[in-house]
Every structure is written in structure tokens, then in C-alpha cells.
Coordinates of C-alpha atoms in Angstrom, one line a residue:
M1 CA -4.5 -12.3 -9.4
C2 CA -3.5 -14.6 -7.3
G3 CA -2.5 -15.9 -3.1
I4 CA 1.6 -17.3 -3.4
V5 CA 3.0 -18.6 -0.7
G6 CA 6.0 -20.8 -0.7
L7 CA 8.2 -22.9 1.9
I8 CA 12.0 -24.6 2.0
Q9 CA 13.4 -26.4 4.7
T10 CA 16.7 -27.4 4.2
N11 CA 17.1 -29.2 8.0
K12 CA 13.9 -31.1 7.9
P13 CA 11.3 -32.0 5.2
V14 CA 8.5 -29.4 4.1
D15 CA 4.7 -30.4 6.0
E16 CA 2.9 -30.9 2.7
H17 CA -0.6 -29.5 5.5
H18 CA 1.0 -26.7 6.4
V19 CA 1.8 -25.8 2.9
L20 CA -1.7 -26.6 2.1
L21 CA -3.0 -24.7 5.5
M22 CA -0.4 -21.4 4.7
R23 CA -2.0 -21.4 1.0
D24 CA -6.1 -21.8 1.7
S25 CA -5.9 -18.7 4.6
L26 CA -5.2 -17.0 1.2
T27 CA -8.9 -18.4 -0.5
H28 CA -10.3 -14.8 -0.9
R29 CA -7.2 -14.2 -2.9
G30 CA -8.1 -16.2 -5.8
P31 CA -11.0 -19.0 -5.3
D32 CA -10.8 -19.8 -8.8
S33 CA -8.3 -23.1 -8.1
S34 CA -5.2 -24.1 -6.8
G35 CA -2.1 -25.8 -7.0
L36 CA 0.5 -27.4 -4.7
Y37 CA 4.4 -28.2 -5.9
M38 CA 6.2 -29.8 -4.1
D39 CA 10.0 -30.8 -5.0
A40 CA 10.9 -34.4 -5.1
S41 CA 13.5 -34.2 -2.7
R42 CA 10.5 -32.4 -0.1
H43 CA 12.3 -30.0 0.9
A44 CA 10.6 -27.4 -1.3
A45 CA 7.5 -26.3 -2.2
L46 CA 5.8 -23.2 -3.8
A47 CA 1.6 -23.5 -3.6
H48 CA -1.1 -20.9 -5.4
R49 CA -4.4 -19.6 -4.7
R50 CA -5.6 -18.5 -8.2
L51 CA -8.3 -16.4 -9.1
S52 CA -8.9 -16.7 -12.7
I53 CA -8.5 -13.2 -14.9
I54 CA -5.7 -13.5 -17.9
D55 CA -6.3 -17.0 -20.0
L56 CA -9.5 -19.1 -18.2
S57 CA -7.9 -22.7 -18.7
D58 CA -6.3 -25.3 -17.1
F59 CA -3.4 -24.5 -19.3
A60 CA -2.8 -21.4 -16.7
A61 CA -2.4 -22.6 -14.2
Q62 CA -0.1 -22.2 -11.3
P63 CA 2.8 -24.2 -9.6
M64 CA 3.0 -23.1 -13.6
T65 CA 6.7 -24.9 -15.0
N66 CA 8.7 -24.7 -17.7
E67 CA 9.6 -27.8 -20.7
D68 CA 12.3 -29.0 -19.0
R69 CA 10.2 -29.1 -15.1
T70 CA 13.5 -27.6 -13.3
L71 CA 12.4 -23.5 -13.2
W72 CA 8.7 -23.3 -11.6
I73 CA 6.6 -20.0 -11.1
V74 CA 4.1 -18.7 -8.4
Y75 CA 2.5 -14.9 -9.1
N76 CA 0.1 -12.8 -8.2
G77 CA -0.1 -10.1 -10.2
E78 CA -0.4 -9.2 -14.6
V79 CA 2.6 -8.2 -16.7
Y80 CA 0.9 -6.1 -19.0
N81 CA 3.0 -6.1 -21.5
F82 CA 3.6 -9.5 -22.2
P83 CA 2.1 -9.9 -25.3
S84 CA 5.1 -7.9 -26.9
L85 CA 7.7 -9.5 -24.4
R86 CA 6.0 -13.0 -25.8
N87 CA 7.1 -12.5 -29.5
E88 CA 10.6 -11.4 -28.2
L89 CA 11.1 -15.0 -26.4
E90 CA 9.3 -16.7 -29.4
R91 CA 12.2 -15.4 -31.6
A92 CA 14.7 -16.2 -29.3
G93 CA 13.3 -19.5 -29.7
H94 CA 11.0 -20.3 -26.6
R95 CA 7.8 -21.9 -27.3
F96 CA 4.3 -21.4 -24.8
Q97 CA 1.3 -23.8 -24.1
S98 CA -0.8 -20.7 -22.0
N99 CA -1.7 -17.8 -23.1
S100 CA -0.7 -16.5 -20.0
D101 CA 1.3 -13.5 -18.8
T102 CA 2.8 -16.5 -16.3
E103 CA 4.0 -18.2 -19.0
V104 CA 6.1 -15.2 -19.9
I105 CA 7.5 -13.7 -16.3
L106 CA 9.1 -17.9 -16.5
H107 CA 10.7 -17.9 -20.1
A108 CA 11.9 -14.3 -19.1
Y109 CA 13.3 -15.5 -16.5
E110 CA 15.3 -18.6 -18.5
E111 CA 15.9 -16.0 -20.6
W112 CA 17.2 -12.2 -19.1
G113 CA 18.6 -13.8 -15.5
T114 CA 17.5 -11.5 -12.4
Q115 CA 17.6 -8.5 -15.8
C116 CA 13.8 -10.2 -16.0
L117 CA 12.8 -7.6 -13.6
Q118 CA 13.7 -4.4 -16.0
R119 CA 11.3 -5.7 -18.8
L120 CA 8.4 -6.2 -16.7
N121 CA 5.3 -3.2 -17.1
G122 CA 2.8 -4.0 -14.5
M123 CA 1.9 -5.2 -10.6
F124 CA 3.9 -8.0 -9.4
A125 CA 5.1 -10.3 -7.0
F126 CA 6.4 -14.2 -7.9
A127 CA 8.5 -16.3 -6.7
I128 CA 10.5 -18.8 -9.2
Y129 CA 12.4 -21.8 -7.7
D130 CA 15.3 -23.4 -9.6
S131 CA 15.1 -27.2 -8.7
R132 CA 18.7 -28.1 -10.5
N133 CA 20.4 -25.6 -7.8
Q134 CA 18.3 -25.0 -5.0
I135 CA 17.9 -21.3 -6.0
L136 CA 14.9 -19.5 -4.6
F137 CA 14.7 -15.4 -7.1
I138 CA 11.4 -13.1 -5.7
G139 CA 10.9 -10.5 -7.7
R140 CA 8.5 -8.0 -6.3
D141 CA 7.1 -4.3 -8.6
R142 CA 8.5 -1.3 -8.8
L143 CA 5.8 1.0 -6.5
G144 CA 4.8 -1.2 -4.4
I145 CA 1.5 -2.6 -6.0
K146 CA 1.6 -6.2 -4.8
P147 CA 2.1 -7.3 -1.3
L148 CA 5.4 -10.1 -0.7
Y149 CA 5.4 -10.7 3.0
Y150 CA 9.6 -13.4 4.2
H151 CA 10.3 -15.0 7.4
F152 CA 14.2 -16.6 7.2
K153 CA 15.6 -18.9 9.7
T154 CA 18.4 -21.0 9.9
G155 CA 16.4 -23.7 8.2
V156 CA 13.8 -22.0 7.0
F157 CA 12.3 -19.4 4.4
A158 CA 8.9 -18.8 3.4
F159 CA 7.7 -15.6 1.8
A160 CA 3.4 -15.1 1.4
S161 CA 0.8 -12.7 0.4
E162 CA -0.6 -11.6 3.7
L163 CA 1.0 -12.5 6.6
K164 CA -1.8 -15.0 8.2
A165 CA -0.4 -17.3 5.8
L166 CA 3.1 -17.1 8.0
L167 CA 1.8 -18.0 10.7
I168 CA 0.3 -21.0 10.4
H169 CA 3.4 -22.7 10.1
P170 CA 4.5 -23.8 13.5
E171 CA 8.4 -22.5 13.6
I172 CA 7.8 -19.1 11.9
P173 CA 8.4 -17.5 16.1
A174 CA 5.4 -14.2 16.7
D175 CA 7.3 -12.7 18.6
I176 CA 6.1 -8.5 18.3
D177 CA 9.5 -6.6 17.1
E178 CA 9.1 -2.9 20.1
T179 CA 10.5 -1.4 17.3
A180 CA 7.2 -1.7 14.7
V181 CA 4.8 -0.8 17.9
Y182 CA 6.1 2.6 17.9
D183 CA 6.7 2.8 14.3
Y184 CA 2.7 2.3 13.7
L185 CA 2.3 5.2 16.6
T186 CA 4.6 7.6 14.6
Y187 CA 3.3 6.6 10.7
H188 CA -0.6 4.7 11.9
Y189 CA 1.4 1.8 9.3
I190 CA 4.8 0.0 10.2
P191 CA 7.3 1.0 7.7
A192 CA 8.6 -2.2 5.3
P193 CA 11.2 -3.8 5.7
K194 CA 9.7 -4.6 9.0
S195 CA 6.1 -6.0 9.3
V196 CA 4.8 -5.9 13.3
Y197 CA 6.8 -9.6 14.0
K198 CA 10.3 -9.5 14.8
H199 CA 11.3 -12.2 11.8
I200 CA 8.6 -11.7 8.9
Y201 CA 9.3 -8.3 7.0
K202 CA 7.7 -6.5 4.2
L203 CA 9.9 -6.8 0.4
P204 CA 10.7 -4.0 -0.2
P205 CA 8.9 -2.5 -3.6
A206 CA 11.2 -1.9 -6.7
S207 CA 13.6 -5.5 -5.1
Y208 CA 13.8 -8.4 -5.4
L209 CA 15.1 -11.5 -2.6
I210 CA 17.8 -14.2 -4.2
F211 CA 17.8 -17.8 -1.0
Q212 CA 20.6 -19.4 -1.2
Q213 CA 22.5 -22.5 0.4
N214 CA 20.4 -20.6 3.3
K215 CA 21.7 -17.8 2.8
V216 CA 19.2 -13.7 2.1
R217 CA 20.1 -11.6 -0.2
V218 CA 17.7 -8.7 -0.7
E219 CA 18.5 -6.0 -3.6
S220 CA 16.9 -3.2 -5.4
Y221 CA 17.2 -3.1 -9.7
W222 CA 14.9 0.1 -10.4
D223 CA 15.0 3.7 -8.7
L224 CA 12.1 7.2 -9.6
T225 CA 14.8 8.9 -10.9
Y226 CA 15.6 13.3 -11.0
Q227 CA 16.2 14.9 -14.3
P228 CA 14.2 18.2 -14.4
R229 CA 13.9 18.8 -18.2
M230 CA 12.4 21.7 -21.2
I231 CA 9.6 21.2 -22.4
S232 CA 6.6 22.8 -23.1
S233 CA 3.7 22.5 -20.6
V234 CA 1.6 21.6 -24.4
D235 CA 4.5 19.1 -25.1
A236 CA 4.0 18.5 -22.0
L237 CA 0.4 18.3 -21.9
Q238 CA 0.2 15.7 -25.3
E239 CA 2.9 13.3 -23.0
V240 CA 0.4 12.8 -20.0
Y241 CA -2.6 12.0 -23.1
R242 CA 0.0 9.9 -24.8
H243 CA 1.2 8.1 -21.5
V244 CA -2.3 7.1 -19.6
Q245 CA -4.4 6.2 -22.6
N246 CA -0.8 3.9 -23.4
S247 CA -1.8 2.6 -19.7
V248 CA -5.4 1.9 -19.3
R249 CA -5.7 0.7 -22.4
G250 CA -2.8 -1.9 -20.8
H251 CA -4.7 -1.8 -18.0
L252 CA -8.1 -3.0 -20.0
L253 CA -5.7 -6.5 -21.0
S254 CA -8.2 -9.1 -19.8
D255 CA -10.3 -12.6 -20.6
V256 CA -12.4 -11.5 -17.9
L257 CA -15.4 -7.9 -18.3
P258 CA -13.6 -5.0 -16.5
G259 CA -15.4 -2.1 -15.0
V260 CA -14.3 1.6 -13.6
F261 CA -14.4 2.6 -10.0
L262 CA -15.5 6.2 -10.3
S263 CA -16.3 8.9 -7.6
G264 CA -17.0 11.3 -9.4
G265 CA -13.2 13.0 -8.7
I266 CA -10.5 13.6 -11.6
D267 CA -8.4 10.8 -10.6
S268 CA -11.0 7.9 -11.1
S269 CA -12.8 10.3 -13.8
A270 CA -9.4 10.7 -15.8
V271 CA -9.8 6.3 -15.7
S272 CA -13.1 5.9 -16.7
F273 CA -12.8 8.5 -19.7
F274 CA -9.7 6.6 -21.5
A275 CA -11.0 3.2 -20.3
S276 CA -14.0 4.3 -22.3
Q277 CA -12.2 4.6 -25.2
F278 CA -11.5 1.0 -25.6
Q279 CA -14.4 -0.9 -24.1
A280 CA -18.0 -0.1 -24.9
A281 CA -20.3 0.5 -21.8
I282 CA -18.3 -0.6 -19.7
D283 CA -19.3 -0.6 -15.6
S284 CA -18.5 1.9 -13.7
F285 CA -19.0 1.9 -9.4
C286 CA -19.1 4.4 -6.4
A287 CA -19.7 4.7 -2.6
D288 CA -22.9 7.0 -2.2
F289 CA -23.3 7.6 1.6
D290 CA -27.0 8.6 3.1
Q291 CA -25.8 12.2 5.0
K292 CA -26.1 14.4 2.1
E293 CA -23.6 16.5 3.0
K294 CA -21.3 13.7 1.9
S295 CA -22.5 12.4 -0.8
E296 CA -20.4 12.9 -4.0
A297 CA -23.0 10.7 -5.9
I298 CA -24.0 13.7 -8.3
Y299 CA -20.7 14.1 -9.0
A300 CA -19.5 9.9 -10.3
Q301 CA -22.9 10.6 -11.9
T302 CA -22.9 13.4 -14.2
V303 CA -19.5 11.4 -15.3
A304 CA -21.4 8.1 -15.9
D305 CA -23.5 10.1 -18.1
H306 CA -21.2 11.5 -20.2
L307 CA -19.6 8.9 -20.7
K308 CA -21.7 6.0 -21.2
T309 CA -20.7 4.1 -18.7
R310 CA -23.2 1.1 -17.5
H311 CA -23.3 2.8 -13.4
H312 CA -24.4 1.2 -10.1
T313 CA -24.5 3.4 -6.9
L314 CA -24.4 1.3 -3.5
L315 CA -26.0 3.3 -0.9
L316 CA -23.1 3.8 1.8
T317 CA -25.6 4.5 5.5
K318 CA -24.2 4.9 9.3
N319 CA -26.6 1.5 11.1
M320 CA -23.6 0.1 8.2
F321 CA -20.7 1.5 10.5
N322 CA -21.1 -0.7 13.6
R323 CA -18.4 -2.4 15.2
Q324 CA -18.4 -5.6 13.0
L325 CA -17.7 -3.8 10.2
Y326 CA -14.6 -2.0 12.1
E327 CA -13.6 -4.7 13.4
Q328 CA -13.8 -7.2 10.1
Y329 CA -11.6 -4.7 8.6
I330 CA -9.4 -4.6 10.9
T331 CA -8.1 -7.5 10.8
L332 CA -7.4 -7.4 7.2
F333 CA -4.5 -6.7 7.4
D334 CA -2.9 -8.6 10.3
E335 CA -0.9 -6.2 12.4
P336 CA -1.3 -2.3 13.2
F337 CA -2.7 -0.5 10.5
A338 CA -5.0 2.3 11.5
D339 CA -6.4 4.2 7.5
A340 CA -9.4 3.7 8.3
S341 CA -11.3 5.4 4.6
G342 CA -10.7 2.3 2.9
I343 CA -13.9 1.2 4.5
P344 CA -16.3 2.0 1.6
L345 CA -13.7 1.0 -0.6
F346 CA -14.6 -2.7 1.4
L347 CA -17.8 -2.7 1.1
V348 CA -17.8 -1.1 -2.1
S349 CA -15.5 -3.3 -3.7
Q350 CA -17.7 -6.8 -2.5
Y351 CA -20.9 -4.8 -4.3
A352 CA -19.0 -4.9 -7.0
R353 CA -17.4 -8.3 -7.7
G354 CA -21.0 -8.9 -8.1
H355 CA -20.6 -7.8 -11.0
V356 CA -17.0 -7.5 -12.2
K357 CA -13.7 -10.2 -11.2
M358 CA -12.5 -6.7 -11.7
A359 CA -11.7 -3.3 -12.0
L360 CA -9.8 0.4 -12.2
S361 CA -9.3 2.6 -9.9
G362 CA -7.7 6.2 -10.4
D363 CA -5.3 5.9 -7.0
G364 CA -2.3 7.4 -7.5
G365 CA -3.0 9.8 -9.0
D366 CA -2.6 12.2 -5.7
E367 CA 0.6 11.2 -5.2
V368 CA 1.8 11.0 -9.4
F369 CA -0.1 14.9 -9.8
A370 CA 0.2 16.8 -7.2
G371 CA -3.4 16.1 -5.8
Y372 CA -3.4 16.6 -2.1
G373 CA -4.0 20.2 -2.6
K374 CA -4.0 21.2 1.5
T375 CA -1.3 19.5 3.1
Y376 CA 0.8 20.8 -1.0
E377 CA -0.3 23.8 0.3
K378 CA 1.0 23.7 3.9
W379 CA 4.4 22.4 2.7
F380 CA 5.3 25.4 0.8
R381 CA 4.4 27.2 3.4
T382 CA 6.8 25.8 5.0
A383 CA 9.5 25.0 3.2
N384 CA 9.4 29.3 2.3
R385 CA 9.8 30.3 5.6
N386 CA 12.2 33.2 5.6
S387 CA 15.5 33.8 8.5
F388 CA 13.7 35.1 10.6
Q389 CA 10.8 32.3 11.2
D390 CA 13.2 29.0 12.0
L391 CA 15.7 31.5 14.4
I392 CA 12.4 32.2 17.0
G393 CA 11.6 28.4 16.6
R394 CA 14.8 27.7 17.6
A395 CA 14.2 30.5 20.6
I396 CA 11.3 29.6 21.8
F397 CA 12.6 25.9 21.6
P398 CA 14.2 24.8 24.6
L399 CA 12.3 27.0 26.5
T400 CA 9.1 24.0 25.4
Q401 CA 11.8 21.7 27.1
S402 CA 10.3 23.0 30.2
L403 CA 7.1 22.6 29.3
S404 CA 4.8 19.2 30.9
S405 CA 4.6 16.0 28.3
S406 CA 1.8 16.4 27.2
L407 CA 2.5 20.6 26.2
R408 CA 5.2 20.2 24.3
G409 CA 4.1 16.9 22.7
Q410 CA 1.6 19.6 21.1
P411 CA 2.0 18.5 16.8
W412 CA 2.2 22.4 16.0
L413 CA 4.5 23.2 18.7
Q414 CA 6.9 20.7 17.2
Y415 CA 5.7 22.4 13.6
V416 CA 6.9 25.4 14.9
C417 CA 10.4 24.8 16.4
G418 CA 11.4 21.6 13.8
D419 CA 13.4 21.9 11.5
L420 CA 12.8 21.7 7.3
F421 CA 13.0 17.8 7.4
Y422 CA 11.0 17.8 10.6
R423 CA 8.5 20.0 9.8
T424 CA 7.0 17.6 6.9
S425 CA 7.4 14.7 9.0
Y426 CA 4.9 16.4 10.9
I427 CA 2.5 17.3 7.9
F428 CA 2.9 14.0 6.7
G429 CA 0.9 13.4 10.3
S430 CA 3.3 11.3 12.3
T431 CA 3.2 10.8 16.0
T432 CA 5.7 13.1 17.3
G433 CA 8.0 11.4 20.4
P434 CA 6.5 13.4 23.3
R435 CA 3.4 13.0 22.2
K436 CA 4.6 9.1 22.1
H437 CA 5.9 9.8 25.1
I438 CA 2.2 10.2 27.0
L439 CA 1.1 7.2 25.4
L440 CA 3.6 4.2 26.4
G441 CA 4.1 2.4 29.0
S442 CA 7.8 0.8 30.2
A443 CA 7.9 -1.7 27.7
L444 CA 8.7 1.1 24.2
K445 CA 10.0 3.7 26.7
G446 CA 13.3 2.4 27.2
F447 CA 14.7 2.6 23.7
Q448 CA 13.0 6.2 22.9
K449 CA 15.8 7.9 23.9
E450 CA 17.8 6.5 21.6
Y451 CA 15.8 5.6 18.3
D452 CA 14.9 8.2 15.4
D453 CA 11.8 7.8 15.4
L454 CA 12.1 9.1 11.4
W455 CA 13.3 7.2 10.2
F456 CA 11.7 6.3 6.9
F457 CA 11.8 9.4 6.8
R458 CA 14.3 10.4 6.7
Q459 CA 16.0 7.4 4.4
H460 CA 13.8 8.7 2.1
W461 CA 14.8 12.7 2.4
H462 CA 17.3 14.3 -0.8
S463 CA 17.7 17.6 -0.2
D464 CA 19.7 18.1 -3.5
M465 CA 16.1 18.2 -5.0
E466 CA 12.8 20.5 -6.0
P467 CA 11.3 21.5 -3.6
L468 CA 8.5 19.4 -5.1
H469 CA 10.4 16.7 -6.8
R470 CA 11.4 16.3 -3.0
I471 CA 7.9 15.7 -1.6
L472 CA 6.5 13.8 -4.6
Y473 CA 9.3 11.8 -4.0
L474 CA 9.3 11.0 -0.1
D475 CA 4.9 10.5 -0.8
M476 CA 5.6 7.9 -3.6
K477 CA 8.7 6.1 -0.9
T478 CA 6.7 5.6 2.1
N479 CA 3.0 7.1 2.4
L480 CA 2.1 5.0 -1.1
P481 CA 3.0 1.9 -0.9
D482 CA 2.9 1.2 2.8
R483 CA -0.1 3.1 3.4
M484 CA -2.4 3.9 0.1
L485 CA -2.0 0.6 -1.6
V486 CA -2.3 -1.3 1.6
K487 CA -5.3 -0.5 2.0
A488 CA -6.3 -1.3 -1.6
D489 CA -5.5 -4.6 -1.6
R490 CA -6.2 -5.5 0.8
S491 CA -9.9 -4.2 0.9
T492 CA -10.3 -5.3 -2.7
M493 CA -9.1 -8.5 -2.2
A494 CA -10.4 -9.5 1.0
A495 CA -13.8 -9.6 -1.7
S496 CA -12.2 -11.8 -4.4
L497 CA -11.3 -8.7 -6.5
E498 CA -8.5 -7.8 -8.7
L499 CA -7.5 -3.9 -8.6
R500 CA -6.0 -2.5 -10.8
V501 CA -3.9 0.4 -10.7
P502 CA -4.2 3.3 -13.8
L503 CA -1.3 5.6 -13.1
L504 CA 1.2 4.2 -11.6
D505 CA 2.4 2.8 -14.6
H506 CA 6.5 3.3 -13.8
N507 CA 6.6 4.6 -17.9
L508 CA 3.8 6.9 -16.3
V509 CA 5.4 8.3 -13.8
Q510 CA 8.5 8.6 -14.2
A511 CA 7.5 10.8 -17.1
I512 CA 5.5 13.4 -14.7
F513 CA 8.3 13.5 -12.1
H514 CA 10.9 14.4 -15.1
L515 CA 9.4 17.8 -15.3
P516 CA 9.8 20.5 -14.3
P517 CA 8.7 21.7 -11.4
N518 CA 6.5 25.3 -13.4
I519 CA 4.2 21.9 -15.1
I520 CA 3.7 19.2 -12.7
Y521 CA 2.5 22.5 -10.0
P522 CA 1.9 25.9 -11.3
E523 CA 0.7 28.8 -8.4
G524 CA 0.3 25.5 -6.1
R525 CA -2.6 23.9 -8.8
Q526 CA -2.5 21.1 -8.1
K527 CA -3.5 18.0 -10.5
F528 CA -3.2 21.1 -12.9
L529 CA -1.5 18.8 -15.7
L530 CA -3.9 15.3 -15.7
R531 CA -7.3 17.7 -15.6
E532 CA -5.5 20.4 -18.3
T533 CA -4.7 17.0 -20.9
L534 CA -8.7 16.5 -20.5
K535 CA -10.7 19.6 -20.3
N536 CA -12.8 19.5 -23.5
H537 CA -13.1 15.9 -22.7
L538 CA -15.2 15.8 -19.2
P539 CA -17.8 17.8 -17.6
E540 CA -16.6 21.6 -16.8
S541 CA -18.4 20.8 -13.4
I542 CA -15.9 18.1 -12.1
L543 CA -12.7 19.1 -13.9
K544 CA -13.3 22.2 -11.6
R545 CA -14.6 20.4 -8.2
P546 CA -12.9 20.8 -5.2
K547 CA -11.0 17.7 -4.0
K548 CA -13.2 15.7 -1.4
G549 CA -12.2 12.6 0.3
F550 CA -15.0 10.3 1.0
S551 CA -15.6 10.2 4.6
I552 CA -16.6 7.9 7.1
P553 CA -18.4 8.4 10.9
L554 CA -15.4 7.5 12.0
N555 CA -15.7 10.1 15.3
E556 CA -19.5 10.1 15.3
W557 CA -18.7 6.0 15.7
M558 CA -16.7 6.6 18.0
Q559 CA -18.7 8.8 20.7
N560 CA -22.4 7.2 19.6
N561 CA -19.8 3.7 21.1
S562 CA -17.8 5.2 24.7
G563 CA -19.7 2.3 26.3
E564 CA -17.6 -0.6 24.1
I565 CA -14.2 2.0 23.3
E566 CA -14.5 2.6 28.0
R567 CA -14.8 -1.7 27.9
L568 CA -11.9 -2.1 25.6
F569 CA -10.4 -0.3 27.4
A570 CA -10.1 -0.7 30.7
G571 CA -9.2 -4.7 30.8
S572 CA -6.2 -3.5 28.0
V573 CA -3.9 -6.3 28.0
G574 CA -1.7 -3.4 26.5
V575 CA -1.5 -2.0 29.9
E576 CA -0.8 -5.9 30.7
M577 CA 1.8 -6.0 28.8
G578 CA 3.5 -2.7 30.0
W579 CA 3.1 -1.2 26.2
F580 CA 0.8 1.5 26.7
N581 CA 0.8 3.8 29.5
P582 CA -1.6 2.9 32.7
A583 CA -3.9 5.3 32.6
I584 CA -4.8 4.8 29.7
R585 CA -7.5 1.9 31.5
D586 CA -9.9 5.3 32.3
I587 CA -9.7 5.8 28.3
N588 CA -12.2 9.2 27.9
A589 CA -10.2 10.9 30.6
F590 CA -6.4 10.5 29.3
S591 CA -8.1 10.9 26.0
H592 CA -9.2 14.4 27.6
K593 CA -6.4 15.3 29.3
H594 CA -4.2 14.9 26.4
R595 CA -6.6 15.7 23.5
L596 CA -6.6 11.9 22.2
M597 CA -9.2 12.3 19.4
G598 CA -10.0 11.4 15.8
H599 CA -7.7 8.9 14.3
S600 CA -5.2 9.2 16.7
L601 CA -7.4 7.4 19.3
W602 CA -9.0 5.1 16.6
A603 CA -5.2 3.9 16.1
M604 CA -5.1 3.7 19.6
I605 CA -8.2 1.3 19.3
V606 CA -7.0 -0.4 16.0
L607 CA -3.5 -1.6 18.3
E608 CA -5.8 -2.7 21.5
N609 CA -7.7 -5.2 19.6
F610 CA -4.8 -6.4 18.1
F611 CA -3.1 -7.1 21.4
Q612 CA -6.2 -8.3 22.9
K613 CA -6.2 -11.1 19.7
T614 CA -3.1 -12.1 19.1
Y615 CA -1.4 -11.7 22.5
S616 CA -3.8 -11.9 25.6
G617 CA -4.7 -15.6 24.9
Q618 CA -0.4 -16.0 25.6
H619 CA -0.4 -13.5 28.1
R620 CA -2.9 -15.2 30.5
A621 CA -2.4 -18.3 30.2
S622 CA 1.2 -17.6 31.4
D623 CA -0.1 -15.4 35.1

């Protein structure tokens, strides 16, 4: 796992100093070593920070080149099937100097070109520069586990693992994209391919990019296909067991000792069970909370005792959740990102890093196995709403237009009156247009009537799919890569810890997606396949326990620090720039009047923090 940077300047030579600063801003992603390549003309550079996991020797250092030194690669991630690919490439005549997966990707590109992506099984973001033909090829994994940002304008192309590295370059502008801010208020994250900056983009999952002759081309190379097949429950369970077992075995491939994150939930318990089959006395890590009603440590300990792992528990106390921690967490993302649930992962990652460099987790289990119980239950109720209920909703809708914007913006009212797509978007947590109208200042209201708030959800909405597959697909194309996996990547890499997610092996994901709805989610039984697969391998108390997310004291912190929040908004840069409604300066009165609370209030705190850190100096200097 690493941090990667690249820069091509066709208008003038690359400044090595800038590249080194960009590279070393990602030291947390790769503290073990670093490398730099610049071509003979000094118009192209690749840079790398290394976290050594596979082949710890200098032979695996990056940037890495091929035999004739015409191809150079920088790479972040892991390819779990690289031993079999290496054997195939050796039979084709390729020779290797290292035992790394990096070199396998390089030779795979030599052999198969861009089609090499179809053969890679793993999480990755890599760039290969062909110095002979002056072509840059960038690929990102299918599910979007590893990040890749890029910037392009005439004469300058740059890419990096995180936004912060690109912002160091003096020729990359940091102009805010108003539509991205608006999208953030809708989704509480900024969906790909946008970033918060107008001139910096995210390479979407399952995509590759070609930069040649001062032109950028982005192509998709994979999608989740919908082809349900007839299969018995018994055969499906055997298939799921085999896929998960094979995935966990592959994800354990490493030259350092692995660990597992074990919360006691079904996903992490499943990964821990299979990992313990192949790794004796594996280290497991759990975050606990000092409030008894929030503690789940007993479940994690039950699984740890059953599997005989070396179990470690980090106790999180209320006083740890202070302003310093929240602000530190906010800055991990380099752009507005409102999911604070990664804070426990951030803390336990720092703790685990004292024992291991790499850990497996159960991330992705909810999205793959239909595990969001209440969300899915609510969705099926609305999907099966009868025509009379729809008729009532359509009849009510015109009447709502005479209400005040505050009442008209209430999500429940939009939910009652909206169609199935709109109701689905509401369930997934989007903020309605009228609701945003309350929050916004004049600078953001100009395009609101013409702008499609839900373009991202609409892009991945397939009405031709079965209802269950429709929502699984939407979840895996939106919420998973742009929220869940972003949270996981930043929270762990900030601690220089590699996180692997075996439940997101694309072969497993596709196999589940081919199963009929009555086998994936029979009678609303969430994670039926995973629970049934493991019923003879895990304690019954674990298999039957309801899903319970790790709850952080966010609301309590906001209540206890209302004075600090008041001061934050009293001098609001968002208001000064015309982004926010001026009334938000009195945040307590505004929150009470418009019922701005919980995660909605947190989202505004995050956005105001972002403005104050990145925008206020520029604005006030020009006054």
C-alpha cells in the first residue's frame, strides 16, 4: 500500500522540487521508503511513497521499470492473483527481478496492454508511463477501493492518491466547484468524477485513463452485470462459502503478519473465521466504548475466544472525542466529507499499527449481502406501495407548493409525494432541493432550479432490474465507493495501515449479484447467505444478533460544545462568500427553526471548517 504521484508538463520541464513536495505530502501512506523517476527530457515524472507489504527488498522499490527501461510504474494497492499471473507471463517469455505484484502488473501491460485490467484481481490504482511513445496509462480497481485524483489543463497533467498532493503544485488552481458543494449538501460526500475543486477530478471505479498528445481519454472496463440464474439454496450456500474462503485466502498473501478488525458483527466475524483457517493465532482488534449501552466488546471477545485469536481491545472514552480529534478527522479527506463514523476506525487503526502493518476487515458485507436491514425494509415497503398510495401522494404534492420553504423542505413530505426513484434517494439519505434552499446563500441559488440534484443516483438507477438488485447496484455504485471506501482508506492510511476488504472481491460480488432475490434476501432476512454459510462455524449468539453500528457521541459532543459551534458560524466564511444563508450566523436559532440537527448539522460544520481552512485567507486578503 502506497502513495503515488505523477506529473507530465508538455509546455516546460518538470520542477523536481514540486514533485518531491507532492510525493512527501503522502508520507503517511508510505513511510518505509520513497522513489522518483524523471524521463530524459524532464517533462515527465513519477514519484512513490512505499509501505512495504509484499517483497520487502529493494528489488520491489518504485518507481519500477522493465528490462529495456521504456516502461515505468507507480502503484498503490495489492493484486491477489499475481502468483498465477506471473506463472502465465513467465511461460510467455517474461523474466522477473523481484517477487512483487508491482512487476507483474508491469509485465501484464507489456503482454496485454489495457486489457491487463481484466486479469487483475485486487484493489489498486496504478500509473504506467511509456517513455518511448509518451503515453501515460492509469487504472483503478473495479469497486473503487483505492483512490486516484487527477488534474488536466493544456500543458499540465498530474495525478495523485490524495487531493492534498495535487494542491501543492503552483499551476493547479484551487477554485471551488459550486456544483460540487451543492452535491455535497445532497449526498454528504462529493460524488465521482467531481472533487470540490473545479479542475481536479476523481477517476471513477472500474475505469482507466490514457494521456497522450495532450489529450485525456477515460474508459470503463467493467460493470456489475445483472443475470439472475436458477440455483438451489444449498448450491448457493456452497458457492458463497467457496468464494469467501478463496477471497480471504488470497487477501492473506503478504510478507508481513496480518491482523483482522473484529467488531463481533457478522461481516468481521466471517472474515476472522476464514482468516483463522489459514493463519494461526492471528491478531484481532476491536474498538470499545466506555458507555455500557454502546459497548459491543463482549461480542468481539466471544468470536475471538471461539477462533483463538490474539485479541486486542482499544477503549474509547468520551473525553477522547474532542474538537481536536474531530478537526483532525475532517482534514483527512481534503474536501468536505460528512461521515463521522470512521473516527473509531481511525483510532483503532492507530492502535493496531503498533502491532501489524496490514489488517483485513468486513467492509462491504452490507452492500454485497443486503445487510442494511432497516434501510432495505423501508425501501421494500415503498417499492411495493400500491397505486392508491401513489395517487394520494400525487394529489398532495401541488398543495405542498403553498407551504413555507421550511415546511416544504421537510424530507418526510418529499418522501410521501415523490415517485419510487425519489423515495429511494430519500432513503439513501439525500437532502431535498427545498431543504438545501434553506441553507444556501445567493452564490449557490442561481442554478438551483435547473440543476438535477440526483444526477449521481439517476446515473446508476436501473428500472429494468429486480427491485433488490436495483438497490444493491445503486448502493455499490454510489454509497460504497464514494463514502464507505473513502472513509476506510483515509482512516487507515492516516495511520500507515493497509486495509484489505475480502468481501469486495469482484468475483464474489458478481457471483452474489447473479443469484435470484429469494436466495439473497428471503422474506427480508438480511445477510441470509452469510449467516447460513457460517451457522456451523460461529457461535449462535453472533449469528443471531441484530446489526448494530458503532455509535460515536457526535450529538453529545455538539451539544456540549455549542459555544464553539456558535463562534464557528458567527464568523462564517461561507456566509461572507455567499455560500450560506446569512441567518446561519446565529446557528442555535437557525438550527431550532429549521430542525437542523444530527448529521445535517455536522455536515454544515464540516463545510464551514473547510471554507475557513482553504478559503478565508484568500477572501479576506482581497477585502
